[in-house]
mmCIF file of C-alpha atoms in Angstrom:
data_model
loop_
_atom_site.group_PDB
_atom_site.id
_atom_site.type_symbol
_atom_site.label_atom_id
_atom_site.label_comp_id
_atom_site.label_asym_id
_atom_site.label_seq_id
_atom_site.Cartn_x
_atom_site.Cartn_y
_atom_site.Cartn_z
ATOM 1 C CA MET A 1267 127.143 9.324 -36.212
ATOM 2 C CA ASP A 1268 126.777 5.543 -36.071
ATOM 3 C CA ALA A 1269 126.703 5.475 -39.871
ATOM 4 C CA SER A 1270 129.792 7.699 -40.004
ATOM 5 C CA LEU A 1271 131.545 5.285 -37.661
ATOM 6 C CA GLU A 1272 130.793 2.373 -39.967
ATOM 7 C CA VAL A 1273 132.062 4.366 -42.974
ATOM 8 C CA ALA A 1274 135.261 5.253 -41.099
ATOM 9 C CA LYS A 1275 135.841 1.596 -40.267
ATOM 10 C CA SER A 1276 135.483 0.760 -43.966
ATOM 11 C CA GLN A 1277 137.913 3.550 -44.833
ATOM 12 C CA LEU A 1278 140.354 2.154 -42.253
ATOM 13 C CA THR A 1279 140.177 -1.247 -43.936
ATOM 14 C CA ALA A 1280 140.821 0.412 -47.306
ATOM 15 C CA SER A 1281 143.758 2.360 -45.845
ATOM 16 C CA GLU A 1282 145.230 -0.865 -44.445
ATOM 17 C CA ALA A 1283 144.959 -2.455 -47.903
ATOM 18 C CA GLN A 1284 146.535 0.608 -49.495
ATOM 19 C CA LEU A 1285 149.383 0.472 -46.972
ATOM 20 C CA ALA A 1286 149.943 -3.204 -47.703
ATOM 21 C CA ARG A 1287 150.057 -2.469 -51.458
ATOM 22 C CA ALA A 1288 152.484 0.418 -50.902
ATOM 23 C CA GLU A 1289 154.728 -1.780 -48.771
ATOM 24 C CA ALA A 1290 154.636 -4.522 -51.421
ATOM 25 C CA SER A 1291 155.530 -2.000 -54.160
ATOM 26 C CA PHE A 1292 158.333 -0.620 -52.006
ATOM 27 C CA LYS A 1293 159.643 -4.147 -51.365
ATOM 28 C CA GLN A 1294 159.626 -4.862 -55.087
ATOM 29 C CA SER A 1295 161.439 -1.604 -55.878
ATOM 30 C CA GLU A 1296 163.925 -2.230 -53.086
ATOM 31 C CA ASP A 1297 164.736 -5.717 -54.344
ATOM 32 C CA GLU A 1298 165.171 -4.494 -57.908
ATOM 33 C CA PHE A 1299 167.351 -1.575 -56.766
ATOM 34 C CA THR A 1300 169.491 -3.863 -54.583
ATOM 35 C CA ARG A 1301 170.026 -6.344 -57.424
ATOM 36 C CA LYS A 1302 170.925 -3.813 -60.080
ATOM 37 C CA ASN A 1303 172.998 -1.680 -57.726
ATOM 38 C CA THR A 1304 175.030 -4.775 -56.863
ATOM 39 C CA LEU A 1305 175.643 -5.366 -60.561
ATOM 40 C CA PHE A 1306 176.550 -1.704 -61.009
ATOM 41 C CA GLN A 1307 179.023 -1.880 -58.120
ATOM 42 C CA GLN A 1308 180.604 -4.883 -59.835
ATOM 43 C CA ASN A 1309 181.133 -2.732 -62.968
ATOM 44 C CA SER A 1310 178.674 -4.763 -64.998
ATOM 45 C CA ALA A 1311 177.954 -3.379 -68.472
ATOM 46 C CA ALA A 1312 174.323 -4.552 -68.194
ATOM 47 C CA VAL A 1313 173.417 -1.790 -65.711
ATOM 48 C CA SER A 1314 174.015 1.918 -66.188
ATOM 49 C CA ALA A 1315 174.318 4.579 -63.494
ATOM 50 C CA ARG A 1316 171.175 6.312 -64.801
ATOM 51 C CA GLU A 1317 169.108 3.167 -64.353
ATOM 52 C CA VAL A 1318 170.386 2.708 -60.784
ATOM 53 C CA GLU A 1319 169.474 6.325 -60.027
ATOM 54 C CA ARG A 1320 166.012 5.810 -61.533
ATOM 55 C CA LEU A 1321 165.431 2.751 -59.348
ATOM 56 C CA GLU A 1322 166.556 4.637 -56.266
ATOM 57 C CA ASN A 1323 164.122 7.463 -57.027
ATOM 58 C CA ARG A 1324 161.330 4.935 -57.533
ATOM 59 C CA MET A 1325 162.166 3.354 -54.197
ATOM 60 C CA ASP A 1326 161.963 6.767 -52.505
ATOM 61 C CA GLU A 1327 158.627 7.356 -54.223
ATOM 62 C CA ARG A 1328 157.294 4.034 -52.944
ATOM 63 C CA GLN A 1329 158.550 4.918 -49.424
ATOM 64 C CA ALA A 1330 156.613 8.180 -49.620
ATOM 65 C CA GLY A 1331 153.544 6.154 -50.635
ATOM 66 C CA ILE A 1332 153.979 4.020 -47.506
ATOM 67 C CA GLU A 1333 154.186 7.115 -45.317
ATOM 68 C CA ALA A 1334 151.095 8.595 -46.994
ATOM 69 C CA ALA A 1335 149.164 5.350 -46.452
ATOM 70 C CA GLU A 1336 150.240 5.259 -42.794
ATOM 71 C CA ALA A 1337 149.162 8.896 -42.322
ATOM 72 C CA GLN A 1338 145.791 8.172 -43.929
ATOM 73 C CA MET A 1339 145.292 5.128 -41.709
ATOM 74 C CA GLU A 1340 146.245 7.100 -38.579
ATOM 75 C CA ALA A 1341 143.820 9.905 -39.516
ATOM 76 C CA THR A 1342 141.030 7.372 -40.031
ATOM 77 C CA GLN A 1343 141.860 5.707 -36.706
ATOM 78 C CA ASN A 1344 141.691 9.103 -34.967
ATOM 79 C CA GLN A 1345 138.258 9.665 -36.488
ATOM 80 C CA ILE A 1346 137.107 6.331 -35.072
ATOM 81 C CA ASP A 1347 138.667 6.825 -31.629
ATOM 82 C CA VAL A 1348 138.262 10.573 -31.034
ATOM 83 C CA LEU A 1349 136.338 12.646 -33.574
ATOM 84 C CA ILE A 1350 133.236 10.517 -34.184
ATOM 85 C CA PRO A 1351 132.693 9.651 -30.465
ATOM 86 C CA ALA A 1352 132.938 13.369 -29.635
ATOM 87 C CA GLN A 1353 130.459 14.239 -32.397
ATOM 88 C CA LYS A 1354 128.153 11.468 -31.198
ATOM 89 C CA ALA A 1355 128.296 12.743 -27.612
ATOM 90 C CA SER A 1356 127.492 16.244 -28.863
ATOM 91 C CA ALA A 1357 124.555 14.893 -30.894
ATOM 92 C CA GLU A 1358 123.264 12.958 -27.872
ATOM 93 C CA ALA A 1359 123.477 16.119 -25.753
ATOM 94 C CA ALA A 1360 121.562 18.066 -28.405
ATOM 95 C CA LEU A 1361 118.955 15.296 -28.531
ATOM 96 C CA GLU A 1362 118.604 15.339 -24.738
ATOM 97 C CA GLN A 1363 118.162 19.108 -24.787
ATOM 98 C CA ALA A 1364 115.541 18.823 -27.524
ATOM 99 C CA LEU A 1365 113.664 16.148 -25.561
ATOM 100 C CA THR A 1366 113.772 18.383 -22.492
ATOM 101 C CA GLU A 1367 112.310 21.274 -24.467
ATOM 102 C CA VAL A 1368 109.583 19.005 -25.830
ATOM 103 C CA ALA A 1369 108.839 17.693 -22.325
ATOM 104 C CA LYS A 1370 108.232 21.264 -21.189
ATOM 105 C CA LEU A 1371 105.344 21.445 -23.645
ATOM 106 C CA VAL A 1372 103.525 18.553 -21.942
ATOM 107 C CA ILE A 1373 101.635 19.082 -18.678
ATOM 108 C CA VAL A 1374 101.233 15.923 -16.612
ATOM 109 C CA ALA A 1375 98.987 15.708 -13.562
ATOM 110 C CA GLY A 1376 100.371 14.278 -10.356
ATOM 111 C CA VAL A 1377 97.396 11.933 -9.949
ATOM 112 C CA ASP A 1378 95.061 9.976 -12.196
ATOM 113 C CA GLY A 1379 91.739 11.697 -12.690
ATOM 114 C CA ARG A 1380 89.263 13.247 -15.091
ATOM 115 C CA VAL A 1381 88.965 16.866 -16.237
ATOM 116 C CA GLN A 1382 85.654 18.608 -15.602
ATOM 117 C CA GLN A 1383 84.383 21.995 -16.821
ATOM 118 C CA PHE A 1384 86.627 21.778 -19.869
ATOM 119 C CA ALA A 1385 84.884 24.376 -22.047
ATOM 120 C CA LEU A 1386 87.216 26.473 -24.174
ATOM 121 C CA ARG A 1387 86.817 28.534 -27.306
ATOM 122 C CA VAL A 1388 89.434 29.727 -29.769
ATOM 123 C CA GLY A 1389 91.103 32.804 -28.313
ATOM 124 C CA ASP A 1390 90.535 31.941 -24.644
ATOM 125 C CA VAL A 1391 93.505 32.660 -22.391
ATOM 126 C CA VAL A 1392 94.560 29.658 -20.321
ATOM 127 C CA ASN A 1393 96.536 30.268 -17.149
ATOM 128 C CA PRO A 1394 97.218 27.714 -14.393
ATOM 129 C CA ILE A 1395 96.535 30.336 -11.712
ATOM 130 C CA LEU A 1396 93.876 32.727 -12.998
ATOM 131 C CA ARG A 1397 92.128 30.810 -15.800
ATOM 132 C CA PRO A 1398 92.684 27.046 -15.851
ATOM 133 C CA ALA A 1399 91.424 25.086 -18.822
ATOM 134 C CA GLY A 1400 89.526 22.690 -16.575
ATOM 135 C CA ILE A 1401 89.332 21.214 -13.105
ATOM 136 C CA LEU A 1402 91.070 17.885 -12.468
ATOM 137 C CA ILE A 1403 89.005 15.554 -10.300
ATOM 138 C CA PRO A 1404 91.154 12.676 -8.967
ATOM 139 C CA LEU A 1405 89.738 9.221 -9.556
ATOM 140 C CA ASP A 1406 90.437 8.447 -5.917
ATOM 141 C CA ASP A 1407 88.579 11.476 -4.539
ATOM 142 C CA ASN A 1408 88.046 10.100 -1.018
ATOM 143 C CA ARG A 1409 84.404 9.298 -1.674
ATOM 144 C CA ASN A 1410 84.091 7.540 1.667
ATOM 145 C CA ARG A 1411 85.602 10.378 3.720
ATOM 146 C CA PHE A 1412 83.514 13.345 4.844
ATOM 147 C CA GLN A 1413 84.380 16.579 6.639
ATOM 148 C CA ALA A 1414 82.226 18.052 9.381
ATOM 149 C CA GLY A 1415 82.634 21.174 11.496
ATOM 150 C CA PHE A 1416 81.636 21.233 15.184
ATOM 151 C CA GLY A 1417 81.553 24.163 17.575
ATOM 152 C CA GLN A 1418 84.555 24.892 19.755
ATOM 153 C CA LEU A 1419 82.577 23.873 22.849
ATOM 154 C CA THR A 1420 82.918 20.273 21.651
ATOM 155 C CA GLY A 1421 86.712 20.474 21.660
ATOM 156 C CA GLN A 1422 87.002 18.544 24.946
ATOM 157 C CA VAL A 1423 84.442 15.936 23.913
ATOM 158 C CA ILE A 1424 84.864 15.018 20.271
ATOM 159 C CA HIS A 1425 87.529 12.379 19.643
ATOM 160 C CA VAL A 1426 88.616 9.676 17.227
ATOM 161 C CA GLY A 1427 86.286 6.683 17.363
ATOM 162 C CA MET A 1428 83.229 8.733 18.277
ATOM 163 C CA LEU A 1429 80.008 7.588 16.631
ATOM 164 C CA ALA A 1430 77.939 9.948 14.488
ATOM 165 C CA GLU A 1431 74.995 10.026 12.099
ATOM 166 C CA MET A 1432 74.713 11.864 8.797
ATOM 167 C CA THR A 1433 72.020 12.802 6.300
ATOM 168 C CA CYS A 1434 72.777 14.432 2.946
ATOM 169 C CA VAL A 1435 70.832 16.450 0.409
ATOM 170 C CA SER A 1436 71.965 14.131 -2.400
ATOM 171 C CA ALA A 1437 70.691 11.110 -0.431
ATOM 172 C CA PRO A 1438 67.447 12.274 1.216
ATOM 173 C CA LEU A 1439 65.501 10.264 3.781
ATOM 174 C CA LYS A 1440 68.611 8.269 4.675
ATOM 175 C CA ILE A 1441 70.437 8.237 8.008
ATOM 176 C CA ILE A 1442 74.015 6.993 7.585
ATOM 177 C CA PRO A 1443 75.969 5.739 10.637
ATOM 178 C CA MET A 1444 79.433 7.334 10.723
ATOM 179 C CA VAL A 1445 82.552 7.224 12.878
ATOM 180 C CA VAL A 1446 85.138 9.956 13.524
ATOM 181 C CA VAL A 1447 88.536 8.900 12.167
ATOM 182 C CA ASP A 1448 90.490 12.151 12.584
ATOM 183 C CA VAL A 1449 90.207 15.516 14.355
ATOM 184 C CA GLN A 1450 92.161 18.535 13.100
ATOM 185 C CA ASN A 1451 94.118 19.931 16.037
ATOM 186 C CA VAL A 1452 94.021 23.536 14.797
ATOM 187 C CA ILE A 1453 91.140 25.902 14.089
ATOM 188 C CA SER A 1454 91.273 27.655 10.739
ATOM 189 C CA ALA A 1455 89.740 30.876 12.098
ATOM 190 C CA GLY A 1456 92.865 31.453 14.194
ATOM 191 C CA GLN A 1457 95.253 31.864 11.278
ATOM 192 C CA ILE A 1458 96.686 35.304 10.489
ATOM 193 C CA ARG A 1459 98.087 36.254 7.128
ATOM 194 C CA PRO A 1460 100.597 39.148 7.040
ATOM 195 C CA THR A 1461 99.144 42.233 5.333
ATOM 196 C CA ASP A 1462 99.927 45.934 5.029
ATOM 197 C CA VAL A 1463 97.696 46.754 8.034
ATOM 198 C CA LEU A 1464 97.691 45.638 11.642
ATOM 199 C CA VAL A 1465 95.167 42.924 12.381
ATOM 200 C CA ASP A 1466 92.555 43.618 15.031
ATOM 201 C CA ILE A 1467 91.446 40.319 16.531
ATOM 202 C CA GLN A 1468 87.970 41.638 17.419
ATOM 203 C CA ASP A 1469 87.271 41.892 13.688
ATOM 204 C CA ARG A 1470 87.283 38.123 13.602
ATOM 205 C CA ALA A 1471 83.778 37.655 14.961
ATOM 206 C CA ARG A 1472 83.324 34.069 13.776
ATOM 207 C CA PRO A 1473 84.824 31.690 16.336
ATOM 208 C CA GLY A 1474 85.543 28.953 13.816
ATOM 209 C CA THR A 1475 84.801 25.260 14.017
ATOM 210 C CA ILE A 1476 86.665 22.064 14.823
ATOM 211 C CA LEU A 1477 87.207 20.087 11.630
ATOM 212 C CA THR A 1478 86.653 16.338 11.848
ATOM 213 C CA ILE A 1479 87.007 13.584 9.280
ATOM 214 C CA LEU A 1480 84.334 10.893 9.241
ATOM 215 C CA GLU A 1481 83.956 7.572 7.479
ATOM 216 C CA PRO A 1482 80.914 5.294 7.202
ATOM 217 C CA LEU A 1483 80.581 2.818 10.021
ATOM 218 C CA TYR A 1484 79.473 0.157 7.541
ATOM 219 C CA LYS A 1485 81.115 -0.342 4.159
ATOM 220 C CA GLY A 1486 79.209 0.846 1.118
ATOM 221 C CA ARG A 1487 76.688 3.014 2.966
ATOM 222 C CA THR A 1488 77.967 6.230 1.315
ATOM 223 C CA ASP A 1489 78.469 4.941 -2.229
ATOM 224 C CA HIS A 1490 75.264 6.703 -3.323
ATOM 225 C CA VAL A 1491 76.325 10.067 -1.859
ATOM 226 C CA GLN A 1492 77.809 12.453 -4.427
ATOM 227 C CA SER A 1493 81.189 13.992 -3.646
ATOM 228 C CA GLY A 1494 80.816 17.535 -2.330
ATOM 229 C CA SER A 1495 77.256 16.973 -1.144
ATOM 230 C CA LYS A 1496 75.785 19.183 1.605
ATOM 231 C CA CYS A 1497 75.221 17.058 4.699
ATOM 232 C CA ILE A 1498 74.090 17.381 8.323
ATOM 233 C CA VAL A 1499 76.041 15.462 10.966
ATOM 234 C CA ASN A 1500 75.380 14.701 14.605
ATOM 235 C CA ALA A 1501 78.066 13.179 16.822
ATOM 236 C CA TYR A 1502 77.118 11.333 19.999
ATOM 237 C CA THR A 1503 78.901 10.692 23.272
ATOM 238 C CA SER A 1504 78.519 7.343 25.013
ATOM 239 C CA ASN A 1505 78.305 7.536 28.821
ATOM 240 C CA HIS A 1506 76.985 4.045 29.373
ATOM 241 C CA ASP A 1507 80.178 2.763 30.979
ATOM 242 C CA LEU A 1508 80.369 5.734 33.362
ATOM 243 C CA ILE A 1509 76.724 5.355 34.360
ATOM 244 C CA GLU A 1510 77.203 1.651 35.086
ATOM 245 C CA ASP A 1511 80.390 2.310 37.057
ATOM 246 C CA GLU A 1512 79.771 1.779 40.794
ATOM 247 C CA ASN A 1513 82.062 4.701 41.615
ATOM 248 C CA THR A 1514 79.789 7.150 39.763
ATOM 249 C CA SER A 1515 77.605 9.134 42.170
ATOM 250 C CA PHE A 1516 73.856 9.345 41.754
ATOM 251 C CA GLY A 1517 73.923 13.038 40.880
ATOM 252 C CA TYR A 1518 76.701 12.659 38.319
ATOM 253 C CA GLY A 1519 74.926 9.655 36.837
ATOM 254 C CA LEU A 1520 71.762 11.707 36.563
ATOM 255 C CA VAL A 1521 73.690 14.389 34.653
ATOM 256 C CA LEU A 1522 75.087 11.744 32.308
ATOM 257 C CA HIS A 1523 71.570 10.409 31.734
ATOM 258 C CA GLY A 1524 70.519 13.945 30.829
ATOM 259 C CA ILE A 1525 73.393 14.249 28.346
ATOM 260 C CA ASP A 1526 72.447 10.972 26.690
ATOM 261 C CA ALA A 1527 68.819 12.108 26.611
ATOM 262 C CA VAL A 1528 69.916 15.247 24.762
ATOM 263 C CA GLY A 1529 71.740 13.010 22.290
ATOM 264 C CA ILE A 1530 68.550 11.030 21.708
ATOM 265 C CA ALA A 1531 66.673 14.282 21.163
ATOM 266 C CA HIS A 1532 69.289 15.399 18.615
ATOM 267 C CA ALA A 1533 68.991 12.059 16.848
ATOM 268 C CA PHE A 1534 65.217 12.573 16.619
ATOM 269 C CA ILE A 1535 65.750 16.106 15.290
ATOM 270 C CA LEU A 1536 68.197 14.784 12.669
ATOM 271 C CA ARG A 1537 65.529 12.397 11.415
ATOM 272 C CA LEU A 1538 63.036 15.241 11.204
ATOM 273 C CA GLN A 1539 65.602 17.215 9.193
ATOM 274 C CA ALA A 1540 66.083 14.217 6.874
ATOM 275 C CA LEU A 1541 62.309 14.170 6.319
ATOM 276 C CA MET A 1542 62.093 17.923 5.778
ATOM 277 C CA LEU A 1543 65.016 18.293 3.376
ATOM 278 C CA PRO A 1544 63.084 17.058 0.305
ATOM 279 C CA VAL A 1545 60.068 19.112 1.309
ATOM 280 C CA GLN A 1546 62.134 22.283 1.668
ATOM 281 C CA MET A 1547 63.883 21.700 -1.658
ATOM 282 C CA LEU A 1548 60.814 20.668 -3.691
ATOM 283 C CA VAL A 1549 58.010 22.726 -2.093
ATOM 284 C CA PHE A 1550 59.279 25.828 -0.329
ATOM 285 C CA THR A 1551 62.127 26.728 -2.700
ATOM 286 C CA GLY A 1552 60.249 25.868 -5.909
ATOM 287 C CA HIS A 1553 62.860 23.381 -7.186
#
């Protein structure tokens, strides 16, 4: 369309030149007709009536040439002003539609990542719901954030900022200090999905756990832990301030000492579990 516009502009220039030539020819014919008609009106023997009529016809012919040149120039101008811009807009719309159709053929992930388990053969059916071609693992896969489930009895105790310890199968013999950064305020076992039968709550025997999000207390301590690793987590309460408070009674302080003692016992058990994990995996399971 841009090329057609340039051609039309060239044609307009040619039409303007043709109009100028037609006007010049008409002016020449008009002058000659005026001169000889004046002589004819003066009864001059040098000019005959037939010649005056011939010059008048030629002048009319040159006038028709002017009108034809003007019509051609107007048609070319309309092409430049109306037709070609409309054709260009239509071509741009067709191009935009084609680009949209092409864009539908490209699947773009919402995050940067890498595709795992990408194993396809010719003839495999790929479906984003039932049979994906691979699993996208985001590059920022929250490597330093871990999820842990605690029993519902801890609902009144566990809180953001609580200290914890963690040992993982992928990092045996290591105890990693952690801190609770978030506690999910709903329990997944309490959700009900509408079905074609009435739900009997007693069928839900599992009470469900309280989901917490933990991060390492010290930076870089979980860099060696693989994402998705199986881990064991203990969270600990701190009653030191209450025990040292002068308003705390002796009996209540004794109970708090007992709670902290249980925490110490759990910490010792966690270390035993960290020692036993490699033994269980390598000796008792045959791996």
